Amino acid sequence: MATVSEVKDEPGQPPALTSLSLAEAAQETKSKEQTVTPFDVSGGFDEQGKPKAIDYDKLVDTFGSQRIDRPLLERFEKVTGHKPHRMLRRGLVFSHRDLNLILDKYEKGVPFYLYTGRGPSSDSMHVGHTIPFEFTKYLQDVFDVPLVIMLTDDEKFFHTPKLSLKDVYKFTVQNAMDIIAVGFDVKKTFIFADTEFVDGGFAAAFNNNVREMGKRTTINQIRGTFGFNDSNNIAEFNFPAMQSATAFATSFPFIFGHDAKKVAKVPCLIPCAIDQDPYFRQCRDNAPKMGFLKPAIIHAVFLPSLRGSESKMSASDADSSIFLSDTDNQIKKKIGKAFSGGQDTAEEHREKGGRTGIDVPFQYLTFFLEDDEELERIRAAYEKGEMQSGEMKMACTKELQAYVGGFRARRKAVTEEVRRKFMRPRQLIFKGMPSEKEQQEAWEKRVKLLEEELERLKMGDQSH
């Protein structure tokens, strides 16, 4: 059985993107550009071969997305009547594609839905994994819209030689329960695992959209977008079509209804980390050819590794991450060893002050501390040398212990029965949902189709 320490967080990446090849390249040429793909995240190396922090401004330019600026935040608050989430206020959710169009639709009363996901690569998620989900819950609460969460257990199986289907299913069950503990509303949330859903009786429309997307996606597009080569298996080439299908409301007639023409007009907003953008660039390119709207996307930065901002937390490296299963004492020890922006001595620190831009404990506070005024007080005190590195780590430890402690309490309430409720295909409750008449007609249509299928099977048995 694979364990957390054995399974890489994003395995199966093409050889040109592996950390080993990055290290070799750094030795030969010293400098190396940053790499941000669904399979590898690295800030690259400078001329001296020193690792660099991820440059998010450069990513915006490279990916062709748009910065979330002050006017857009002001419009968000005006349209929703809610203060922007701390991650929006602090630029941690920093980039978007067509968020302005989602606000236009919402302002006109047009319903939309949220879609996010998780590739289950370990039996316990870390705090970096919860960030997109916490932000997604905020969006669900603010907009009062349905949410679909896709657990891509098949992708992890395709990408990881060490993992069996049994392994990924075990991780899927545990990760689903972790996600539920974030606090999602079961009446508005559907969670599914690819390996269960696509072979079930509710996935016919979903599978048709996978086929339509696959037909319009070339091997060259996948090679160019993901860096795949002849060593990647054929399932990896096909998977982007699967991830794209969830971005179309017609994939879920049991949620949005069976009027395909009407449902095709339901927009989708995808909150995700920036490394998932390549999947949805492919999706947006092909959506109009399928008669669908392009999904809107909103990007978050990565929670840095405990070792520094050159890379993100990784489930494959226990010393780089704070897991949701960690005890208070484990959190204290890990934060105590985190990369610090303090000076070498207390005297020098008082003279020069701390460097919050590279201080991991302070960066974690920007993600998890809600109080803007307290965060600013800590920043100013640290940069002036009035707060020592030990005090910064204590403040961070306290915040993370409270965050993980709150999660642990909620996680205890998530039973197997609760998980099954979230993962059962069903009608969700939301503004703009299909009417009772539409639902009844859809149900009768489904029953009729099943009866006809059973009759065909009987006739086939009799003929033999």
PDB file of N, CA, C and O in Angstrom, residues 345-418:
ATOM      1  N   THR A 345      21.410  37.625  13.793  1.00  0.00           N
ATOM      2  CA  THR A 345      21.456  37.809  15.246  1.00  0.00           C
ATOM      3  C   THR A 345      20.318  38.724  15.690  1.00  0.00           C
ATOM      4  O   THR A 345      19.766  39.489  14.881  1.00  0.00           O
ATOM      5  N   ALA A 346      19.991  38.643  16.987  1.00  0.00           N
ATOM      6  CA  ALA A 346      18.910  39.487  17.518  1.00  0.00           C
ATOM      7  C   ALA A 346      19.271  40.960  17.387  1.00  0.00           C
ATOM      8  O   ALA A 346      18.417  41.806  17.068  1.00  0.00           O
ATOM      9  N   GLU A 347      20.547  41.279  17.606  1.00  0.00           N
ATOM     10  CA  GLU A 347      20.989  42.678  17.517  1.00  0.00           C
ATOM     11  C   GLU A 347      20.855  43.196  16.090  1.00  0.00           C
ATOM     12  O   GLU A 347      20.356  44.305  15.852  1.00  0.00           O
ATOM     13  N   GLU A 348      21.300  42.378  15.118  1.00  0.00           N
ATOM     14  CA  GLU A 348      21.192  42.775  13.715  1.00  0.00           C
ATOM     15  C   GLU A 348      19.728  42.887  13.296  1.00  0.00           C
ATOM     16  O   GLU A 348      19.362  43.772  12.515  1.00  0.00           O
ATOM     17  N   HIS A 349      18.899  42.011  13.843  1.00  0.00           N
ATOM     18  CA  HIS A 349      17.478  42.044  13.507  1.00  0.00           C
ATOM     19  C   HIS A 349      16.834  43.336  14.015  1.00  0.00           C
ATOM     20  O   HIS A 349      16.029  43.951  13.315  1.00  0.00           O
ATOM     21  N   ARG A 350      17.211  43.728  15.230  1.00  0.00           N
ATOM     22  CA  ARG A 350      16.653  44.993  15.774  1.00  0.00           C
ATOM     23  C   ARG A 350      17.101  46.188  14.945  1.00  0.00           C
ATOM     24  O   ARG A 350      16.369  47.170  14.790  1.00  0.00           O
ATOM     25  N   GLU A 351      18.307  46.082  14.380  1.00  0.00           N
ATOM     26  CA  GLU A 351      18.854  47.184  13.594  1.00  0.00           C
ATOM     27  C   GLU A 351      18.263  47.245  12.187  1.00  0.00           C
ATOM     28  O   GLU A 351      17.859  48.309  11.706  1.00  0.00           O
ATOM     29  N   LYS A 352      18.193  46.080  11.517  1.00  0.00           N
ATOM     30  CA  LYS A 352      17.775  46.056  10.112  1.00  0.00           C
ATOM     31  C   LYS A 352      16.316  45.659   9.906  1.00  0.00           C
ATOM     32  O   LYS A 352      15.728  45.966   8.882  1.00  0.00           O
ATOM     33  N   GLY A 353      15.758  44.934  10.874  1.00  0.00           N
ATOM     34  CA  GLY A 353      14.382  44.465  10.739  1.00  0.00           C
ATOM     35  C   GLY A 353      14.285  43.183   9.937  1.00  0.00           C
ATOM     36  O   GLY A 353      15.240  42.752   9.268  1.00  0.00           O
ATOM     37  N   GLY A 354      13.130  42.550  10.017  1.00  0.00           N
ATOM     38  CA  GLY A 354      12.898  41.299   9.294  1.00  0.00           C
ATOM     39  C   GLY A 354      12.413  41.542   7.879  1.00  0.00           C
ATOM     40  O   GLY A 354      11.929  42.624   7.541  1.00  0.00           O
ATOM     41  N   ARG A 355      12.540  40.504   7.051  1.00  0.00           N
ATOM     42  CA  ARG A 355      12.152  40.590   5.633  1.00  0.00           C
ATOM     43  C   ARG A 355      10.876  39.761   5.431  1.00  0.00           C
ATOM     44  O   ARG A 355      10.944  38.543   5.235  1.00  0.00           O
ATOM     45  N   THR A 356       9.746  40.432   5.472  1.00  0.00           N
ATOM     46  CA  THR A 356       8.464  39.714   5.376  1.00  0.00           C
ATOM     47  C   THR A 356       8.256  39.077   4.010  1.00  0.00           C
ATOM     48  O   THR A 356       7.514  38.105   3.878  1.00  0.00           O
ATOM     49  N   GLY A 357       8.924  39.627   2.982  1.00  0.00           N
ATOM     50  CA  GLY A 357       8.742  39.103   1.636  1.00  0.00           C
ATOM     51  C   GLY A 357       9.233  37.678   1.463  1.00  0.00           C
ATOM     52  O   GLY A 357       8.773  36.972   0.564  1.00  0.00           O
ATOM     53  N   ILE A 358      10.164  37.243   2.308  1.00  0.00           N
ATOM     54  CA  ILE A 358      10.689  35.881   2.201  1.00  0.00           C
ATOM     55  C   ILE A 358      10.430  35.071   3.470  1.00  0.00           C
ATOM     56  O   ILE A 358      10.793  33.893   3.524  1.00  0.00           O
ATOM     57  N   ASP A 359       9.804  35.672   4.464  1.00  0.00           N
ATOM     58  CA  ASP A 359       9.569  35.006   5.744  1.00  0.00           C
ATOM     59  C   ASP A 359       8.333  34.103   5.626  1.00  0.00           C
ATOM     60  O   ASP A 359       7.203  34.583   5.482  1.00  0.00           O
ATOM     61  N   VAL A 360       8.539  32.789   5.683  1.00  0.00           N
ATOM     62  CA  VAL A 360       7.434  31.848   5.491  1.00  0.00           C
ATOM     63  C   VAL A 360       6.353  31.979   6.571  1.00  0.00           C
ATOM     64  O   VAL A 360       5.159  32.007   6.252  1.00  0.00           O
ATOM     65  N   PRO A 361       6.709  32.072   7.869  1.00  0.00           N
ATOM     66  CA  PRO A 361       5.649  32.243   8.880  1.00  0.00           C
ATOM     67  C   PRO A 361       4.780  33.473   8.622  1.00  0.00           C
ATOM     68  O   PRO A 361       3.555  33.417   8.797  1.00  0.00           O
ATOM     69  N   PHE A 362       5.380  34.588   8.178  1.00  0.00           N
ATOM     70  CA  PHE A 362       4.556  35.764   7.880  1.00  0.00           C
ATOM     71  C   PHE A 362       3.674  35.506   6.665  1.00  0.00           C
ATOM     72  O   PHE A 362       2.496  35.897   6.648  1.00  0.00           O
ATOM     73  N   GLN A 363       4.233  34.864   5.648  1.00  0.00           N
ATOM     74  CA  GLN A 363       3.428  34.566   4.460  1.00  0.00           C
ATOM     75  C   GLN A 363       2.235  33.684   4.817  1.00  0.00           C
ATOM     76  O   GLN A 363       1.136  33.876   4.285  1.00  0.00           O
ATOM     77  N   TYR A 364       2.424  32.732   5.738  1.00  0.00           N
ATOM     78  CA  TYR A 364       1.300  31.905   6.167  1.00  0.00           C
ATOM     79  C   TYR A 364       0.237  32.739   6.876  1.00  0.00           C
ATOM     80  O   TYR A 364      -0.962  32.485   6.718  1.00  0.00           O
ATOM     81  N   LEU A 365       0.672  33.732   7.641  1.00  0.00           N
ATOM     82  CA  LEU A 365      -0.299  34.605   8.306  1.00  0.00           C
ATOM     83  C   LEU A 365      -1.130  35.379   7.283  1.00  0.00           C
ATOM     84  O   LEU A 365      -2.319  35.627   7.506  1.00  0.00           O
ATOM     85  N   THR A 366      -0.530  35.741   6.145  1.00  0.00           N
ATOM     86  CA  THR A 366      -1.315  36.458   5.126  1.00  0.00           C
ATOM     87  C   THR A 366      -2.422  35.573   4.559  1.00  0.00           C
ATOM     88  O   THR A 366      -3.457  36.063   4.125  1.00  0.00           O
ATOM     89  N   PHE A 367      -2.213  34.250   4.577  1.00  0.00           N
ATOM     90  CA  PHE A 367      -3.235  33.323   4.099  1.00  0.00           C
ATOM     91  C   PHE A 367      -4.315  33.053   5.152  1.00  0.00           C
ATOM     92  O   PHE A 367      -5.486  32.916   4.811  1.00  0.00           O
ATOM     93  N   PHE A 368      -3.922  32.950   6.419  1.00  0.00           N
ATOM     94  CA  PHE A 368      -4.839  32.398   7.420  1.00  0.00           C
ATOM     95  C   PHE A 368      -5.331  33.387   8.476  1.00  0.00           C
ATOM     96  O   PHE A 368      -6.359  33.137   9.104  1.00  0.00           O
ATOM     97  N   LEU A 369      -4.645  34.497   8.688  1.00  0.00           N
ATOM     98  CA  LEU A 369      -5.087  35.469   9.688  1.00  0.00           C
ATOM     99  C   LEU A 369      -6.134  36.386   9.066  1.00  0.00           C
ATOM    100  O   LEU A 369      -5.871  37.085   8.090  1.00  0.00           O
ATOM    101  N   GLU A 370      -7.333  36.407   9.626  1.00  0.00           N
ATOM    102  CA  GLU A 370      -8.437  37.161   9.046  1.00  0.00           C
ATOM    103  C   GLU A 370      -8.315  38.660   9.268  1.00  0.00           C
ATOM    104  O   GLU A 370      -8.669  39.468   8.405  1.00  0.00           O
ATOM    105  N   ASP A 371      -7.808  39.084  10.405  1.00  0.00           N
ATOM    106  CA  ASP A 371      -7.784  40.491  10.828  1.00  0.00           C
ATOM    107  C   ASP A 371      -6.728  41.281  10.050  1.00  0.00           C
ATOM    108  O   ASP A 371      -5.521  41.121  10.267  1.00  0.00           O
ATOM    109  N   ASP A 372      -7.163  42.170   9.163  1.00  0.00           N
ATOM    110  CA  ASP A 372      -6.230  42.970   8.354  1.00  0.00           C
ATOM    111  C   ASP A 372      -5.378  43.896   9.206  1.00  0.00           C
ATOM    112  O   ASP A 372      -4.178  44.075   8.948  1.00  0.00           O
ATOM    113  N   GLU A 373      -5.988  44.507  10.217  1.00  0.00           N
ATOM    114  CA  GLU A 373      -5.249  45.442  11.063  1.00  0.00           C
ATOM    115  C   GLU A 373      -4.167  44.725  11.870  1.00  0.00           C
ATOM    116  O   GLU A 373      -3.046  45.234  12.014  1.00  0.00           O
ATOM    117  N   GLU A 374      -4.479  43.533  12.376  1.00  0.00           N
ATOM    118  CA  GLU A 374      -3.489  42.771  13.131  1.00  0.00           C
ATOM    119  C   GLU A 374      -2.351  42.315  12.224  1.00  0.00           C
ATOM    120  O   GLU A 374      -1.180  42.339  12.615  1.00  0.00           O
ATOM    121  N   LEU A 375      -2.683  41.914  11.014  1.00  0.00           N
ATOM    122  CA  LEU A 375      -1.644  41.512  10.070  1.00  0.00           C
ATOM    123  C   LEU A 375      -0.709  42.677   9.767  1.00  0.00           C
ATOM    124  O   LEU A 375       0.522  42.500   9.730  1.00  0.00           O
ATOM    125  N   GLU A 376      -1.259  43.862   9.585  1.00  0.00           N
ATOM    126  CA  GLU A 376      -0.437  45.041   9.306  1.00  0.00           C
ATOM    127  C   GLU A 376       0.421  45.398  10.519  1.00  0.00           C
ATOM    128  O   GLU A 376       1.584  45.797  10.374  1.00  0.00           O
ATOM    129  N   ARG A 377      -0.129  45.251  11.718  1.00  0.00           N
ATOM    130  CA  ARG A 377       0.652  45.530  12.933  1.00  0.00           C
ATOM    131  C   ARG A 377       1.855  44.596  13.013  1.00  0.00           C
ATOM    132  O   ARG A 377       2.977  45.023  13.319  1.00  0.00           O
ATOM    133  N   ILE A 378       1.633  43.304  12.718  1.00  0.00           N
ATOM    134  CA  ILE A 378       2.710  42.320  12.760  1.00  0.00           C
ATOM    135  C   ILE A 378       3.757  42.625  11.699  1.00  0.00           C
ATOM    136  O   ILE A 378       4.971  42.580  11.956  1.00  0.00           O
ATOM    137  N   ARG A 379       3.300  42.961  10.489  1.00  0.00           N
ATOM    138  CA  ARG A 379       4.234  43.285   9.409  1.00  0.00           C
ATOM    139  C   ARG A 379       5.127  44.455   9.779  1.00  0.00           C
ATOM    140  O   ARG A 379       6.359  44.393   9.643  1.00  0.00           O
ATOM    141  N   ALA A 380       4.510  45.528  10.246  1.00  0.00           N
ATOM    142  CA  ALA A 380       5.272  46.725  10.585  1.00  0.00           C
ATOM    143  C   ALA A 380       6.263  46.459  11.720  1.00  0.00           C
ATOM    144  O   ALA A 380       7.432  46.879  11.659  1.00  0.00           O
ATOM    145  N   ALA A 381       5.833  45.758  12.752  1.00  0.00           N
ATOM    146  CA  ALA A 381       6.700  45.469  13.891  1.00  0.00           C
ATOM    147  C   ALA A 381       7.887  44.601  13.469  1.00  0.00           C
ATOM    148  O   ALA A 381       9.022  44.814  13.907  1.00  0.00           O
ATOM    149  N   TYR A 382       7.642  43.637  12.598  1.00  0.00           N
ATOM    150  CA  TYR A 382       8.708  42.732  12.165  1.00  0.00           C
ATOM    151  C   TYR A 382       9.710  43.466  11.289  1.00  0.00           C
ATOM    152  O   TYR A 382      10.937  43.322  11.460  1.00  0.00           O
ATOM    153  N   GLU A 383       9.222  44.274  10.361  1.00  0.00           N
ATOM    154  CA  GLU A 383      10.119  44.988   9.451  1.00  0.00           C
ATOM    155  C   GLU A 383      10.914  46.077  10.164  1.00  0.00           C
ATOM    156  O   GLU A 383      12.010  46.438   9.724  1.00  0.00           O
ATOM    157  N   LYS A 384      10.390  46.585  11.271  1.00  0.00           N
ATOM    158  CA  LYS A 384      11.119  47.590  12.064  1.00  0.00           C
ATOM    159  C   LYS A 384      12.084  46.957  13.057  1.00  0.00           C
ATOM    160  O   LYS A 384      12.850  47.661  13.720  1.00  0.00           O
ATOM    161  N   GLY A 385      12.039  45.648  13.193  1.00  0.00           N
ATOM    162  CA  GLY A 385      12.904  44.966  14.141  1.00  0.00           C
ATOM    163  C   GLY A 385      12.346  44.917  15.543  1.00  0.00           C
ATOM    164  O   GLY A 385      13.030  44.489  16.480  1.00  0.00           O
ATOM    165  N   GLU A 386      11.103  45.342  15.708  1.00  0.00           N
ATOM    166  CA  GLU A 386      10.473  45.339  17.031  1.00  0.00           C
ATOM    167  C   GLU A 386       9.953  43.946  17.396  1.00  0.00           C
ATOM    168  O   GLU A 386       9.708  43.649  18.560  1.00  0.00           O
ATOM    169  N   MET A 387       9.749  43.091  16.415  1.00  0.00           N
ATOM    170  CA  MET A 387       9.320  41.710  16.636  1.00  0.00           C
ATOM    171  C   MET A 387      10.408  40.778  16.120  1.00  0.00           C
ATOM    172  O   MET A 387      10.868  40.918  14.993  1.00  0.00           O
ATOM    173  N   GLN A 388      10.824  39.835  16.964  1.00  0.00           N
ATOM    174  CA  GLN A 388      11.868  38.892  16.584  1.00  0.00           C
ATOM    175  C   GLN A 388      11.274  37.709  15.805  1.00  0.00           C
ATOM    176  O   GLN A 388      10.065  37.481  15.797  1.00  0.00           O
ATOM    177  N   SER A 389      12.148  36.948  15.166  1.00  0.00           N
ATOM    178  CA  SER A 389      11.714  35.804  14.366  1.00  0.00           C
ATOM    179  C   SER A 389      10.961  34.779  15.208  1.00  0.00           C
ATOM    180  O   SER A 389       9.976  34.188  14.758  1.00  0.00           O
ATOM    181  N   GLY A 390      11.438  34.574  16.450  1.00  0.00           N
ATOM    182  CA  GLY A 390      10.760  33.632  17.341  1.00  0.00           C
ATOM    183  C   GLY A 390       9.337  34.046  17.632  1.00  0.00           C
ATOM    184  O   GLY A 390       8.422  33.209  17.700  1.00  0.00           O
ATOM    185  N   GLU A 391       9.116  35.356  17.790  1.00  0.00           N
ATOM    186  CA  GLU A 391       7.768  35.865  18.047  1.00  0.00           C
ATOM    187  C   GLU A 391       6.876  35.711  16.814  1.00  0.00           C
ATOM    188  O   GLU A 391       5.683  35.408  16.930  1.00  0.00           O
ATOM    189  N   MET A 392       7.464  35.906  15.631  1.00  0.00           N
ATOM    190  CA  MET A 392       6.713  35.724  14.396  1.00  0.00           C
ATOM    191  C   MET A 392       6.274  34.269  14.268  1.00  0.00           C
ATOM    192  O   MET A 392       5.118  33.967  13.920  1.00  0.00           O
ATOM    193  N   LYS A 393       7.187  33.357  14.576  1.00  0.00           N
ATOM    194  CA  LYS A 393       6.857  31.937  14.480  1.00  0.00           C
ATOM    195  C   LYS A 393       5.799  31.540  15.517  1.00  0.00           C
ATOM    196  O   LYS A 393       4.944  30.693  15.236  1.00  0.00           O
ATOM    197  N   MET A 394       5.845  32.156  16.675  1.00  0.00           N
ATOM    198  CA  MET A 394       4.831  31.880  17.690  1.00  0.00           C
ATOM    199  C   MET A 394       3.455  32.337  17.217  1.00  0.00           C
ATOM    200  O   MET A 394       2.451  31.637  17.401  1.00  0.00           O
ATOM    201  N   ALA A 395       3.395  33.537  16.600  1.00  0.00           N
ATOM    202  CA  ALA A 395       2.120  34.056  16.099  1.00  0.00           C
ATOM    203  C   ALA A 395       1.570  33.153  14.996  1.00  0.00           C
ATOM    204  O   ALA A 395       0.373  32.857  14.956  1.00  0.00           O
ATOM    205  N   CYS A 396       2.463  32.686  14.118  1.00  0.00           N
ATOM    206  CA  CYS A 396       2.050  31.798  13.038  1.00  0.00           C
ATOM    207  C   CYS A 396       1.582  30.454  13.582  1.00  0.00           C
ATOM    208  O   CYS A 396       0.558  29.912  13.152  1.00  0.00           O
ATOM    209  N   THR A 397       2.321  29.932  14.542  1.00  0.00           N
ATOM    210  CA  THR A 397       1.959  28.642  15.155  1.00  0.00           C
ATOM    211  C   THR A 397       0.572  28.707  15.769  1.00  0.00           C
ATOM    212  O   THR A 397      -0.256  27.803  15.580  1.00  0.00           O
ATOM    213  N   LYS A 398       0.302  29.773  16.496  1.00  0.00           N
ATOM    214  CA  LYS A 398      -1.004  29.942  17.141  1.00  0.00           C
ATOM    215  C   LYS A 398      -2.128  29.945  16.105  1.00  0.00           C
ATOM    216  O   LYS A 398      -3.172  29.292  16.289  1.00  0.00           O
ATOM    217  N   GLU A 399      -1.924  30.650  15.000  1.00  0.00           N
ATOM    218  CA  GLU A 399      -2.957  30.760  13.965  1.00  0.00           C
ATOM    219  C   GLU A 399      -3.181  29.414  13.270  1.00  0.00           C
ATOM    220  O   GLU A 399      -4.319  28.995  13.033  1.00  0.00           O
ATOM    221  N   LEU A 400      -2.078  28.721  12.948  1.00  0.00           N
ATOM    222  CA  LEU A 400      -2.205  27.436  12.259  1.00  0.00           C
ATOM    223  C   LEU A 400      -2.778  26.361  13.172  1.00  0.00           C
ATOM    224  O   LEU A 400      -3.556  25.507  12.724  1.00  0.00           O
ATOM    225  N   GLN A 401      -2.421  26.391  14.451  1.00  0.00           N
ATOM    226  CA  GLN A 401      -3.005  25.423  15.386  1.00  0.00           C
ATOM    227  C   GLN A 401      -4.509  25.629  15.507  1.00  0.00           C
ATOM    228  O   GLN A 401      -5.275  24.659  15.549  1.00  0.00           O
ATOM    229  N   ALA A 402      -4.950  26.883  15.524  1.00  0.00           N
ATOM    230  CA  ALA A 402      -6.387  27.173  15.595  1.00  0.00           C
ATOM    231  C   ALA A 402      -7.085  26.734  14.308  1.00  0.00           C
ATOM    232  O   ALA A 402      -8.179  26.154  14.344  1.00  0.00           O
ATOM    233  N   TYR A 403      -6.452  26.979  13.163  1.00  0.00           N
ATOM    234  CA  TYR A 403      -7.041  26.625  11.865  1.00  0.00           C
ATOM    235  C   TYR A 403      -7.189  25.112  11.731  1.00  0.00           C
ATOM    236  O   TYR A 403      -8.262  24.596  11.400  1.00  0.00           O
ATOM    237  N   VAL A 404      -6.106  24.390  12.008  1.00  0.00           N
ATOM    238  CA  VAL A 404      -6.136  22.933  11.879  1.00  0.00           C
ATOM    239  C   VAL A 404      -6.998  22.305  12.973  1.00  0.00           C
ATOM    240  O   VAL A 404      -7.710  21.327  12.729  1.00  0.00           O
ATOM    241  N   GLY A 405      -6.969  22.917  14.177  1.00  0.00           N
ATOM    242  CA  GLY A 405      -7.816  22.414  15.263  1.00  0.00           C
ATOM    243  C   GLY A 405      -9.292  22.517  14.932  1.00  0.00           C
ATOM    244  O   GLY A 405     -10.075  21.599  15.206  1.00  0.00           O
ATOM    245  N   GLY A 406      -9.683  23.641  14.316  1.00  0.00           N
ATOM    246  CA  GLY A 406     -11.070  23.814  13.890  1.00  0.00           C
ATOM    247  C   GLY A 406     -11.456  22.796  12.836  1.00  0.00           C
ATOM    248  O   GLY A 406     -12.561  22.243  12.849  1.00  0.00           O
ATOM    249  N   PHE A 407     -10.512  22.528  11.929  1.00  0.00           N
ATOM    250  CA  PHE A 407     -10.774  21.516  10.908  1.00  0.00           C
ATOM    251  C   PHE A 407     -10.953  20.139  11.544  1.00  0.00           C
ATOM    252  O   PHE A 407     -11.878  19.396  11.186  1.00  0.00           O
ATOM    253  N   ARG A 408     -10.069  19.789  12.477  1.00  0.00           N
ATOM    254  CA  ARG A 408     -10.150  18.461  13.095  1.00  0.00           C
ATOM    255  C   ARG A 408     -11.501  18.252  13.776  1.00  0.00           C
ATOM    256  O   ARG A 408     -12.087  17.161  13.705  1.00  0.00           O
ATOM    257  N   ALA A 409     -12.013  19.293  14.416  1.00  0.00           N
ATOM    258  CA  ALA A 409     -13.318  19.188  15.086  1.00  0.00           C
ATOM    259  C   ALA A 409     -14.430  18.953  14.074  1.00  0.00           C
ATOM    260  O   ALA A 409     -15.321  18.122  14.294  1.00  0.00           O
ATOM    261  N   ARG A 410     -14.381  19.664  12.948  1.00  0.00           N
ATOM    262  CA  ARG A 410     -15.408  19.473  11.908  1.00  0.00           C
ATOM    263  C   ARG A 410     -15.263  18.114  11.233  1.00  0.00           C
ATOM    264  O   ARG A 410     -16.249  17.470  10.883  1.00  0.00           O
ATOM    265  N   ARG A 411     -14.020  17.669  11.085  1.00  0.00           N
ATOM    266  CA  ARG A 411     -13.763  16.399  10.397  1.00  0.00           C
ATOM    267  C   ARG A 411     -14.355  15.221  11.171  1.00  0.00           C
ATOM    268  O   ARG A 411     -14.809  14.229  10.568  1.00  0.00           O
ATOM    269  N   LYS A 412     -14.370  15.304  12.498  1.00  0.00           N
ATOM    270  CA  LYS A 412     -14.935  14.220  13.307  1.00  0.00           C
ATOM    271  C   LYS A 412     -16.422  14.019  13.028  1.00  0.00           C
ATOM    272  O   LYS A 412     -16.949  12.923  13.213  1.00  0.00           O
ATOM    273  N   ALA A 413     -17.095  15.090  12.600  1.00  0.00           N
ATOM    274  CA  ALA A 413     -18.537  15.016  12.347  1.00  0.00           C
ATOM    275  C   ALA A 413     -18.860  14.466  10.955  1.00  0.00           C
ATOM    276  O   ALA A 413     -20.019  14.213  10.639  1.00  0.00           O
ATOM    277  N   VAL A 414     -17.818  14.289  10.109  1.00  0.00           N
ATOM    278  CA  VAL A 414     -18.040  13.795   8.749  1.00  0.00           C
ATOM    279  C   VAL A 414     -17.970  12.272   8.767  1.00  0.00           C
ATOM    280  O   VAL A 414     -16.893  11.679   8.790  1.00  0.00           O
ATOM    281  N   THR A 415     -19.119  11.654   8.750  1.00  0.00           N
ATOM    282  CA  THR A 415     -19.204  10.196   8.765  1.00  0.00           C
ATOM    283  C   THR A 415     -19.252   9.651   7.340  1.00  0.00           C
ATOM    284  O   THR A 415     -19.398  10.409   6.373  1.00  0.00           O
ATOM    285  N   GLU A 416     -19.189   8.338   7.221  1.00  0.00           N
ATOM    286  CA  GLU A 416     -19.318   7.699   5.921  1.00  0.00           C
ATOM    287  C   GLU A 416     -20.697   7.992   5.315  1.00  0.00           C
ATOM    288  O   GLU A 416     -20.825   8.190   4.094  1.00  0.00           O
ATOM    289  N   GLU A 417     -21.701   8.048   6.158  1.00  0.00           N
ATOM    290  CA  GLU A 417     -23.052   8.367   5.679  1.00  0.00           C
ATOM    291  C   GLU A 417     -23.110   9.775   5.091  1.00  0.00           C
ATOM    292  O   GLU A 417     -23.735  10.005   4.047  1.00  0.00           O
ATOM    293  N   VAL A 418     -22.459  10.727   5.757  1.00  0.00           N
ATOM    294  CA  VAL A 418     -22.412  12.102   5.255  1.00  0.00           C
ATOM    295  C   VAL A 418     -21.690  12.136   3.907  1.00  0.00           C
ATOM    296  O   VAL A 418     -22.138  12.798   2.951  1.00  0.00           O
TER     297      VAL A 418
END
